[in-house]
PDB file of C-alpha atoms in Angstrom:
ATOM      1  CA  UNK A   1     -27.602  14.027  44.140  1.00 53.00           C
ATOM      2  CA  UNK A   2     -24.579  14.555  46.270  1.00 63.00           C
ATOM      3  CA  UNK A   3     -22.377  11.515  46.036  1.00 75.00           C
ATOM      4  CA  UNK A   4     -21.179  11.243  49.612  1.00 81.00           C
ATOM      5  CA  UNK A   5     -18.935   8.508  51.290  1.00 83.00           C
ATOM      6  CA  UNK A   6     -22.039   7.086  52.771  1.00 85.00           C
ATOM      7  CA  UNK A   7     -23.476   6.650  49.141  1.00 84.00           C
ATOM      8  CA  UNK A   8     -20.071   5.242  47.981  1.00 84.00           C
ATOM      9  CA  UNK A   9     -20.210   2.474  50.653  1.00 87.00           C
ATOM     10  CA  UNK A  10     -23.846   1.765  49.898  1.00 86.00           C
ATOM     11  CA  UNK A  11     -23.071   1.256  46.292  1.00 86.00           C
ATOM     12  CA  UNK A  12     -19.996  -0.995  47.043  1.00 86.00           C
ATOM     13  CA  UNK A  13     -17.562   1.657  45.573  1.00 84.00           C
ATOM     14  CA  UNK A  14     -15.758   2.289  48.972  1.00 83.00           C
ATOM     15  CA  UNK A  15     -15.426   0.606  52.455  1.00 88.00           C
ATOM     16  CA  UNK A  16     -15.331   3.748  54.582  1.00 90.00           C
ATOM     17  CA  UNK A  17     -18.365   5.943  55.184  1.00 89.00           C
ATOM     18  CA  UNK A  18     -16.376   8.642  57.207  1.00 89.00           C
ATOM     19  CA  UNK A  19     -16.021  12.366  56.120  1.00 84.00           C
ATOM     20  CA  UNK A  20     -12.827  12.538  54.108  1.00 79.00           C
ATOM     21  CA  UNK A  21     -12.418  16.310  55.396  1.00 76.00           C
ATOM     22  CA  UNK A  22     -12.967  16.013  59.252  1.00 81.00           C
ATOM     23  CA  UNK A  23     -13.170  12.181  59.729  1.00 81.00           C
ATOM     24  CA  UNK A  24     -16.843  12.442  61.190  1.00 84.00           C
ATOM     25  CA  UNK A  25     -18.024   8.734  61.314  1.00 84.00           C
ATOM     26  CA  UNK A  26     -20.829   9.427  58.449  1.00 84.00           C
ATOM     27  CA  UNK A  27     -20.467  11.684  55.455  1.00 84.00           C
ATOM     28  CA  UNK A  28     -24.133  12.306  54.709  1.00 78.00           C
ATOM     29  CA  UNK A  29     -25.268  15.142  52.407  1.00 78.00           C
ATOM     30  CA  UNK A  30     -26.218  17.454  55.188  1.00 78.00           C
ATOM     31  CA  UNK A  31     -22.999  16.727  56.913  1.00 79.00           C
ATOM     32  CA  UNK A  32     -21.068  17.600  53.755  1.00 74.00           C
ATOM     33  CA  UNK A  33     -22.885  20.777  52.818  1.00 68.00           C
ATOM     34  CA  UNK A  34     -23.858  22.229  56.160  1.00 73.00           C
ATOM     35  CA  UNK A  35     -22.311  20.478  59.199  1.00 78.00           C
ATOM     36  CA  UNK A  36     -18.591  19.901  58.424  1.00 78.00           C
ATOM     37  CA  UNK A  37     -16.774  22.796  60.082  1.00 73.00           C
ATOM     38  CA  UNK A  38     -13.462  21.700  58.290  1.00 71.00           C
ATOM     39  CA  UNK A  39     -15.190  22.041  54.871  1.00 65.00           C
ATOM     40  CA  UNK A  40     -16.333  25.571  55.727  1.00 63.00           C
ATOM     41  CA  UNK A  41     -12.765  26.862  55.103  1.00 63.00           C
ATOM     42  CA  UNK A  42     -12.792  25.391  51.608  1.00 64.00           C
ATOM     43  CA  UNK A  43     -13.127  28.134  49.171  1.00 73.00           C
ATOM     44  CA  UNK A  44     -13.912  26.081  45.976  1.00 85.00           C
ATOM     45  CA  UNK A  45     -15.083  22.488  45.106  1.00 86.00           C
ATOM     46  CA  UNK A  46     -14.168  20.837  41.945  1.00 90.00           C
ATOM     47  CA  UNK A  47     -15.720  17.775  40.383  1.00 91.00           C
ATOM     48  CA  UNK A  48     -13.769  16.294  37.599  1.00 92.00           C
ATOM     49  CA  UNK A  49     -13.725  13.084  35.398  1.00 92.00           C
ATOM     50  CA  UNK A  50     -11.736  11.681  32.452  1.00 93.00           C
ATOM     51  CA  UNK A  51     -12.975   9.374  30.090  1.00 93.00           C
ATOM     52  CA  UNK A  52     -11.220   7.104  27.496  1.00 95.00           C
ATOM     53  CA  UNK A  53     -12.982   5.094  24.697  1.00 95.00           C
ATOM     54  CA  UNK A  54     -11.781   1.428  24.858  1.00 91.00           C
ATOM     55  CA  UNK A  55     -11.669   0.772  21.176  1.00 92.00           C
ATOM     56  CA  UNK A  56      -9.523   3.746  20.164  1.00 93.00           C
ATOM     57  CA  UNK A  57      -7.985   5.084  23.414  1.00 92.00           C
ATOM     58  CA  UNK A  58      -9.313   8.680  22.422  1.00 96.00           C
ATOM     59  CA  UNK A  59      -9.909  10.629  25.642  1.00 96.00           C
ATOM     60  CA  UNK A  60     -11.729  13.552  26.962  1.00 95.00           C
ATOM     61  CA  UNK A  61     -11.721  15.495  30.293  1.00 95.00           C
ATOM     62  CA  UNK A  62     -14.247  17.710  31.890  1.00 94.00           C
ATOM     63  CA  UNK A  63     -15.398  19.171  35.023  1.00 93.00           C
ATOM     64  CA  UNK A  64     -17.389  21.675  37.087  1.00 93.00           C
ATOM     65  CA  UNK A  65     -16.275  24.073  39.864  1.00 90.00           C
ATOM     66  CA  UNK A  66     -18.597  25.424  42.636  1.00 88.00           C
ATOM     67  CA  UNK A  67     -18.004  27.642  45.496  1.00 81.00           C
ATOM     68  CA  UNK A  68     -18.514  26.152  49.072  1.00 73.00           C
ATOM     69  CA  UNK A  69     -22.210  27.125  48.869  1.00 76.00           C
ATOM     70  CA  UNK A  70     -22.599  25.107  45.623  1.00 80.00           C
ATOM     71  CA  UNK A  71     -22.915  28.114  43.338  1.00 85.00           C
ATOM     72  CA  UNK A  72     -21.441  27.730  39.908  1.00 88.00           C
ATOM     73  CA  UNK A  73     -18.052  29.130  39.253  1.00 87.00           C
ATOM     74  CA  UNK A  74     -17.094  27.466  35.969  1.00 89.00           C
ATOM     75  CA  UNK A  75     -17.135  24.292  33.816  1.00 92.00           C
ATOM     76  CA  UNK A  76     -14.815  22.869  31.148  1.00 92.00           C
ATOM     77  CA  UNK A  77     -14.428  19.965  28.846  1.00 93.00           C
ATOM     78  CA  UNK A  78     -11.343  19.150  26.661  1.00 93.00           C
ATOM     79  CA  UNK A  79     -10.520  16.565  23.880  1.00 96.00           C
ATOM     80  CA  UNK A  80      -7.150  14.997  24.941  1.00 95.00           C
ATOM     81  CA  UNK A  81      -6.473  12.520  22.071  1.00 95.00           C
ATOM     82  CA  UNK A  82      -4.937   9.150  22.715  1.00 96.00           C
ATOM     83  CA  UNK A  83      -4.001   8.615  26.510  1.00 93.00           C
ATOM     84  CA  UNK A  84      -4.606   6.280  29.531  1.00 94.00           C
ATOM     85  CA  UNK A  85      -7.563   6.408  31.957  1.00 94.00           C
ATOM     86  CA  UNK A  86      -4.988   7.706  34.588  1.00 94.00           C
ATOM     87  CA  UNK A  87      -3.681  10.418  32.362  1.00 94.00           C
ATOM     88  CA  UNK A  88      -7.195  11.583  31.385  1.00 94.00           C
ATOM     89  CA  UNK A  89      -8.088  11.716  35.156  1.00 94.00           C
ATOM     90  CA  UNK A  90      -4.890  13.744  35.938  1.00 94.00           C
ATOM     91  CA  UNK A  91      -5.625  16.066  33.112  1.00 94.00           C
ATOM     92  CA  UNK A  92      -9.047  16.672  34.160  1.00 94.00           C
ATOM     93  CA  UNK A  93      -7.753  17.681  37.712  1.00 92.00           C
ATOM     94  CA  UNK A  94      -5.119  19.870  36.035  1.00 92.00           C
ATOM     95  CA  UNK A  95      -7.336  21.631  33.673  1.00 91.00           C
ATOM     96  CA  UNK A  96      -9.778  22.283  36.510  1.00 89.00           C
ATOM     97  CA  UNK A  97      -7.075  23.656  38.941  1.00 88.00           C
ATOM     98  CA  UNK A  98      -5.449  26.019  36.586  1.00 87.00           C
ATOM     99  CA  UNK A  99      -8.456  28.393  36.134  1.00 87.00           C
ATOM    100  CA  UNK A 100      -9.487  28.191  39.796  1.00 85.00           C
ATOM    101  CA  UNK A 101      -5.904  29.375  40.825  1.00 83.00           C
ATOM    102  CA  UNK A 102      -6.024  32.090  38.299  1.00 83.00           C
ATOM    103  CA  UNK A 103      -9.335  33.272  39.694  1.00 80.00           C
ATOM    104  CA  UNK A 104      -7.534  33.568  43.181  1.00 79.00           C
ATOM    105  CA  UNK A 105      -9.166  30.265  44.885  1.00 78.00           C
ATOM    106  CA  UNK A 106      -6.289  28.848  46.784  1.00 76.00           C
ATOM    107  CA  UNK A 107      -8.163  26.319  48.862  1.00 79.00           C
ATOM    108  CA  UNK A 108      -9.812  23.834  46.614  1.00 85.00           C
ATOM    109  CA  UNK A 109     -11.480  20.441  47.513  1.00 83.00           C
ATOM    110  CA  UNK A 110     -10.881  17.894  44.638  1.00 87.00           C
ATOM    111  CA  UNK A 111     -13.582  15.267  43.940  1.00 86.00           C
ATOM    112  CA  UNK A 112     -12.503  12.502  41.534  1.00 88.00           C
ATOM    113  CA  UNK A 113     -13.837   9.092  40.928  1.00 86.00           C
ATOM    114  CA  UNK A 114     -10.408   7.446  40.364  1.00 87.00           C
ATOM    115  CA  UNK A 115      -8.536   6.369  43.492  1.00 87.00           C
ATOM    116  CA  UNK A 116      -5.305   5.980  41.462  1.00 90.00           C
ATOM    117  CA  UNK A 117      -5.471   9.685  40.358  1.00 87.00           C
ATOM    118  CA  UNK A 118      -6.209  10.670  44.093  1.00 85.00           C
ATOM    119  CA  UNK A 119      -3.106   8.826  45.264  1.00 87.00           C
ATOM    120  CA  UNK A 120      -1.041  10.256  42.413  1.00 87.00           C
ATOM    121  CA  UNK A 121      -1.713  13.903  43.649  1.00 82.00           C
TER     122      UNK A 121
END
């Protein structure tokens, strides 16, 4: 299931259902994968997440990368040791971008579930 902005609003995780790329009023799944003209120029999409265990502060980061048609490019996971949630999220983004750039993907849509990480980059 594609977690679009409409779905974010429906679940109470956001207050804006517009497409983050072209600002269309509603970002439904079909809009995101077929109808968004601005998204068609994106070469790769990256979905990342960082996780921190509350008791020990031990963290991991991981993600998957797909081309604009949804075809698998690569995936990764990494043990980070002790760090904060924001650091884990940022490491996940960094660890995903590095191999994509090495593969020649210079236009990447980054998907993260952490607003603080999104604002940081």
